Coordinates of C-alpha atoms and ligand atoms in Angstrom, one line a residue:
M1 CA -150.5 -200.8 119.5
N2 CA -152.0 -204.2 120.1
K3 CA -155.6 -204.0 121.2
I4 CA -156.4 -206.9 123.4
I5 CA -160.0 -205.9 124.1
K6 CA -162.3 -204.0 121.8
F7 CA -166.0 -203.4 122.1
K8 CA -168.1 -201.5 119.7
D9 CA -171.6 -200.0 120.1
L10 CA -172.1 -202.5 123.0
T11 CA -175.6 -202.6 124.4
Y12 CA -176.9 -205.0 126.9
K13 CA -180.5 -205.4 128.1
Y14 CA -181.4 -207.9 130.7
T15 CA -184.8 -208.4 129.1
D16 CA -185.1 -207.7 125.4
N17 CA -188.4 -205.8 125.4
D18 CA -188.0 -203.5 128.4
E19 CA -186.2 -200.2 127.9
S20 CA -185.7 -199.8 131.7
S21 CA -183.5 -202.9 131.7
T22 CA -180.8 -201.3 129.6
A23 CA -177.6 -202.1 131.6
L24 CA -175.2 -200.9 128.9
N25 CA -176.1 -198.3 126.4
S26 CA -174.0 -198.3 123.2
I27 CA -170.5 -198.0 124.5
S28 CA -167.3 -198.4 122.5
K29 CA -163.7 -198.7 123.8
E30 CA -160.3 -200.3 123.1
I31 CA -157.9 -201.6 125.7
N32 CA -154.2 -202.0 124.9
Q33 CA -152.1 -205.0 125.7
G34 CA -150.4 -204.4 129.1
E35 CA -152.7 -201.6 130.1
F36 CA -154.0 -201.2 133.7
V37 CA -157.5 -199.9 133.5
V38 CA -159.7 -199.1 136.5
I39 CA -163.4 -198.8 136.2
I40 CA -165.4 -196.9 138.8
G41 CA -169.1 -195.9 138.9
H42 CA -171.7 -196.4 141.6
N43 CA -174.0 -199.4 142.0
G44 CA -176.1 -200.3 139.0
S45 CA -174.0 -198.3 136.5
G46 CA -173.2 -201.4 134.5
K47 CA -169.7 -202.4 135.6
S48 CA -170.4 -206.1 136.3
T49 CA -172.5 -206.4 133.2
L50 CA -169.5 -205.1 131.1
A51 CA -167.1 -207.4 133.0
K52 CA -169.3 -210.4 132.1
L53 CA -169.5 -209.4 128.5
L54 CA -165.7 -209.2 128.3
N55 CA -165.5 -212.9 129.4
A56 CA -168.4 -214.1 127.2
L57 CA -170.4 -214.9 130.3
L58 CA -173.0 -212.6 128.7
L59 CA -173.4 -211.9 125.0
P60 CA -174.3 -208.5 123.6
T61 CA -177.9 -207.6 122.9
S62 CA -176.4 -205.5 120.1
G63 CA -172.8 -204.5 119.2
D64 CA -169.7 -206.6 119.5
V65 CA -166.9 -207.6 121.9
Y66 CA -163.6 -208.7 120.5
I67 CA -160.9 -210.4 122.7
M68 CA -157.6 -210.6 120.7
G69 CA -159.7 -210.1 117.6
N70 CA -162.1 -213.0 118.5
N71 CA -165.7 -212.0 118.6
T72 CA -167.3 -213.4 121.8
K73 CA -170.4 -214.3 119.7
N74 CA -168.4 -217.0 118.1
S75 CA -169.3 -220.0 120.3
Q76 CA -166.5 -222.1 118.8
L77 CA -163.9 -219.7 120.3
L78 CA -165.5 -219.6 123.7
W79 CA -162.7 -221.5 125.5
E80 CA -160.0 -219.6 123.7
I81 CA -161.7 -216.4 124.8
R82 CA -162.0 -217.5 128.4
E83 CA -158.3 -218.6 128.4
T84 CA -157.3 -215.2 127.1
A85 CA -159.5 -213.2 129.4
G86 CA -159.7 -214.6 133.0
M87 CA -162.0 -213.2 135.6
V88 CA -161.9 -212.8 139.3
F89 CA -165.0 -212.0 141.3
Q90 CA -165.9 -210.3 144.6
N91 CA -166.4 -213.3 146.8
P92 CA -163.5 -215.7 147.0
D93 CA -165.7 -218.3 148.7
N94 CA -167.8 -218.6 145.5
Q95 CA -164.7 -219.2 143.4
I96 CA -162.8 -221.8 145.4
V97 CA -164.0 -225.3 144.5
A98 CA -161.5 -227.7 146.0
T99 CA -160.6 -228.6 149.6
V100 CA -156.8 -228.3 149.1
V101 CA -155.2 -225.0 147.8
E102 CA -153.1 -226.6 145.0
E103 CA -156.0 -228.7 143.7
D104 CA -158.1 -225.6 143.5
V105 CA -155.4 -223.8 141.4
A106 CA -155.2 -226.9 139.2
F107 CA -158.9 -226.9 138.4
G108 CA -158.8 -224.3 135.6
P109 CA -155.8 -225.8 133.7
E110 CA -157.4 -229.3 134.1
N111 CA -160.5 -228.1 132.4
L112 CA -158.4 -226.8 129.6
G113 CA -157.1 -230.3 129.1
I114 CA -153.5 -229.5 129.9
E115 CA -151.4 -232.6 130.7
S116 CA -150.6 -233.3 134.4
N117 CA -146.8 -232.5 134.5
E118 CA -147.5 -229.1 132.9
I119 CA -150.3 -228.5 135.4
K120 CA -147.9 -229.1 138.3
I121 CA -145.5 -226.6 136.9
R122 CA -148.2 -224.0 136.3
V123 CA -149.7 -224.5 139.8
E124 CA -146.4 -224.0 141.5
E125 CA -145.6 -220.9 139.4
A126 CA -149.0 -219.4 140.0
L127 CA -148.9 -220.0 143.7
N128 CA -145.4 -218.5 143.8
T129 CA -146.5 -215.4 141.9
V130 CA -149.3 -214.7 144.4
G131 CA -147.1 -215.5 147.4
M132 CA -149.1 -218.5 148.4
L133 CA -146.8 -221.4 147.6
E134 CA -146.2 -222.3 151.3
F135 CA -150.0 -222.8 151.7
R136 CA -150.2 -225.3 148.8
N137 CA -151.4 -228.2 151.0
K138 CA -153.7 -226.2 153.2
A139 CA -157.5 -226.2 153.2
P140 CA -158.8 -222.9 151.6
H141 CA -161.4 -222.4 154.4
M142 CA -158.5 -222.0 156.9
L143 CA -157.2 -218.9 155.0
S144 CA -157.9 -215.2 155.5
G145 CA -160.0 -213.4 152.9
G146 CA -157.0 -211.9 151.2
Q147 CA -155.2 -215.2 151.1
K148 CA -158.3 -216.9 149.6
Q149 CA -158.6 -214.2 147.0
R150 CA -154.9 -214.7 146.1
V151 CA -155.6 -218.4 145.6
A152 CA -158.5 -217.5 143.3
I153 CA -156.1 -215.3 141.3
A154 CA -153.6 -218.1 141.2
G155 CA -156.3 -220.3 139.7
V156 CA -156.8 -217.8 136.9
I157 CA -153.1 -217.2 136.2
A158 CA -152.5 -220.9 136.0
M159 CA -154.5 -220.7 132.7
R160 CA -151.9 -218.2 131.4
P161 CA -154.4 -215.4 130.5
S162 CA -153.2 -212.3 128.6
C163 CA -155.8 -210.2 130.5
I164 CA -157.7 -210.5 133.8
I165 CA -160.9 -208.7 134.7
F166 CA -161.3 -208.1 138.4
D167 CA -164.9 -207.3 139.5
E168 CA -164.5 -205.7 142.9
P169 CA -162.0 -208.3 144.2
T170 CA -161.3 -206.3 147.3
A171 CA -164.9 -205.4 148.3
M172 CA -165.2 -208.1 151.0
L173 CA -161.7 -207.8 152.4
D174 CA -160.2 -206.0 155.4
P175 CA -157.5 -203.3 154.7
A176 CA -154.7 -205.8 155.0
G177 CA -156.4 -208.2 152.6
R178 CA -157.1 -205.4 150.2
K179 CA -153.4 -204.4 150.2
E180 CA -152.3 -208.0 149.6
V181 CA -154.7 -208.3 146.6
M182 CA -153.8 -204.9 145.2
D183 CA -150.0 -205.6 145.5
T184 CA -150.7 -208.9 143.6
I185 CA -152.7 -207.2 140.9
R186 CA -150.0 -204.5 140.3
K187 CA -147.3 -207.2 140.2
L188 CA -149.2 -209.2 137.5
N189 CA -149.4 -206.0 135.5
K190 CA -145.8 -204.8 135.9
D191 CA -143.9 -208.1 136.0
E192 CA -146.0 -210.4 133.9
N193 CA -147.4 -207.8 131.5
I194 CA -150.9 -209.0 132.1
T195 CA -153.6 -206.5 131.0
I196 CA -155.7 -205.6 134.0
I197 CA -159.3 -204.3 134.1
H198 CA -160.0 -203.6 137.7
I199 CA -163.5 -202.6 138.9
T200 CA -163.5 -201.0 142.3
H201 CA -165.3 -198.6 144.6
F202 CA -162.1 -197.8 146.5
M203 CA -160.7 -194.7 144.8
E204 CA -157.2 -195.2 146.3
E205 CA -157.0 -198.4 144.2
A206 CA -157.3 -196.3 141.0
V207 CA -154.5 -193.8 141.7
D208 CA -151.8 -195.6 139.7
A209 CA -153.9 -196.9 136.9
D210 CA -152.9 -196.1 133.3
R211 CA -156.5 -195.0 132.7
I212 CA -159.7 -194.6 134.7
I213 CA -163.1 -195.1 133.1
V214 CA -166.1 -193.7 135.0
M215 CA -169.5 -195.3 134.3
E216 CA -172.9 -194.0 135.0
E217 CA -176.3 -195.4 133.9
G218 CA -174.7 -197.8 131.4
Q219 CA -172.5 -195.2 129.7
V220 CA -168.9 -193.9 130.0
I221 CA -169.2 -190.4 131.3
L222 CA -165.5 -189.6 132.1
E223 CA -162.2 -191.2 131.1
G224 CA -158.5 -190.3 131.4
L225 CA -155.4 -190.4 133.5
P226 CA -156.1 -190.6 137.3
R227 CA -154.8 -187.1 137.6
E228 CA -157.3 -185.8 135.0
V229 CA -160.3 -187.8 136.3
F230 CA -159.8 -187.1 140.0
S231 CA -159.2 -183.4 139.5
K232 CA -162.9 -183.2 138.5
V233 CA -163.9 -183.4 142.1
K234 CA -167.2 -181.6 141.7
A235 CA -168.3 -183.7 138.7
L236 CA -167.5 -186.9 140.5
K237 CA -169.3 -185.8 143.7
S238 CA -172.4 -184.7 141.7
I239 CA -172.8 -188.4 140.6
G240 CA -172.2 -189.6 144.1
L241 CA -168.6 -190.8 143.6
D242 CA -165.6 -190.0 145.8
V243 CA -162.1 -189.0 145.0
P244 CA -159.0 -190.3 147.0
Q245 CA -159.0 -188.8 150.5
V246 CA -155.8 -186.8 149.9
T247 CA -157.3 -185.3 146.7
E248 CA -160.4 -184.3 148.6
L249 CA -158.3 -182.7 151.3
A250 CA -156.4 -180.7 148.7
H251 CA -159.7 -179.6 147.2
E252 CA -160.9 -178.4 150.6
L253 CA -157.7 -176.6 151.3
I254 CA -157.9 -174.8 147.9
E255 CA -161.5 -173.7 148.7
A256 CA -160.1 -172.3 151.9
G257 CA -157.6 -170.3 150.0
V258 CA -154.5 -172.5 150.3
N259 CA -152.3 -172.4 147.1
L260 CA -152.2 -176.0 146.0
P261 CA -152.7 -177.8 142.7
E262 CA -156.1 -179.5 142.0
D263 CA -154.6 -182.8 141.0
I264 CA -152.8 -184.1 144.1
L265 CA -153.1 -187.9 144.2
T266 CA -150.8 -189.2 146.9
V267 CA -149.8 -188.3 150.5
D268 CA -146.2 -187.8 149.3
E269 CA -147.3 -185.2 146.7
M270 CA -149.4 -183.4 149.4
V271 CA -146.4 -183.2 151.8
M272 CA -144.1 -181.9 149.0
H273 CA -146.6 -179.1 148.0
L274 CA -147.3 -178.2 151.7
C275 CA -143.6 -177.9 152.4
Q276 CA -143.2 -175.5 149.5
L277 CA -145.7 -173.1 150.9
N278 CA -144.4 -170.2 152.9
Ligands
ADP1 P1 -172.7 -202.5 138.7 O1 -171.8 -203.7 138.7 O2 -172.1 -201.3 138.2 O3 -173.3 -202.3 140.1 P2 -174.6 -204.1 137.1 O4 -173.9 -204.3 135.8 O5 -174.6 -205.2 138.1 O6 -174.0 -202.7 137.7 O7 -176.1 -203.7 136.8 C1 -176.4 -202.7 135.8 C2 -178.0 -202.7 135.7 O8 -178.5 -203.9 135.3 C3 -178.6 -202.4 137.0 O9 -179.8 -201.5 136.8 C4 -179.1 -203.7 137.5 O10 -180.2 -203.6 138.3 C5 -179.4 -204.5 136.3 N1 -179.1 -205.9 136.4 C6 -178.0 -206.5 136.8 N2 -178.1 -207.8 136.8 C7 -179.3 -208.1 136.4 C8 -180.0 -209.3 136.2 N3 -179.5 -210.5 136.4 N4 -181.3 -209.2 135.8 C9 -181.9 -208.0 135.6 N5 -181.3 -206.8 135.7 C10 -180.0 -206.9 136.2
MG2 MG1 -171.1 -204.9 140.2

């Protein structure tokens, strides 16, 4: 299968000579084209550092990162790498640069030197994809958090990336905004076949991932299908992480003697299993 992202023995230290500043400690992974990967792990575990390394915002202290086979250390390929692997951050206000929505979305493709007719087409398509076309002439500061974040996403997809890295894009949003953004991310993955790396601390957002990677102290400590990862309730809790609420409920019911599977992930599954009890 086509590996869009590969990193090998990847180590990152914020200052070269200080062991305590090791943010990533020799991790290796491969991500397939079209995969939806969720990364969880508590504050300081190295998630944002990894995200920045995948976009060549940071370069490895040692080891290598390859985006579509291109090593991020090759400065001549920098724009190609950033075009392939787009990035969306936590705070939409820090990502929106223009005073009109469509101008903001045009900013990325303009920087890539794309000609203006093509930019118009891309901006319209991108805004349509995130469901924000009717806001094209609005001022970004008039929008809700979820709407602003969707505009920021449109700005990234207007550059036609194969892969988007989302670093806690829902952290500052209310539940409605979170849902808007998650629906958009899932749509990009399913309909546009864009590879997604989604960093989050909301466990519910990880339930339908193809793979979950759990990070702790700069290393990958657990990895697998959501069902596999979240069934390890005790291991996750011991490092201060949660599981989806319904998985937690199942776990407590099992401890209380109710006959349920360990790997319930959704409310529908819970209802189904409870209805089968007699
Ligand atoms: P996460 O995104 O999982 O919260 P980070 O990648 O931001 O983790 O941080 C990993 C480690 O690197 C933490 O110990 C953090 O304190 C440290 N770190 C992050 N950014 C910097 C920085 N700019 N300078 C020095 N240390 C940093
Ligand atoms: Mg972070």
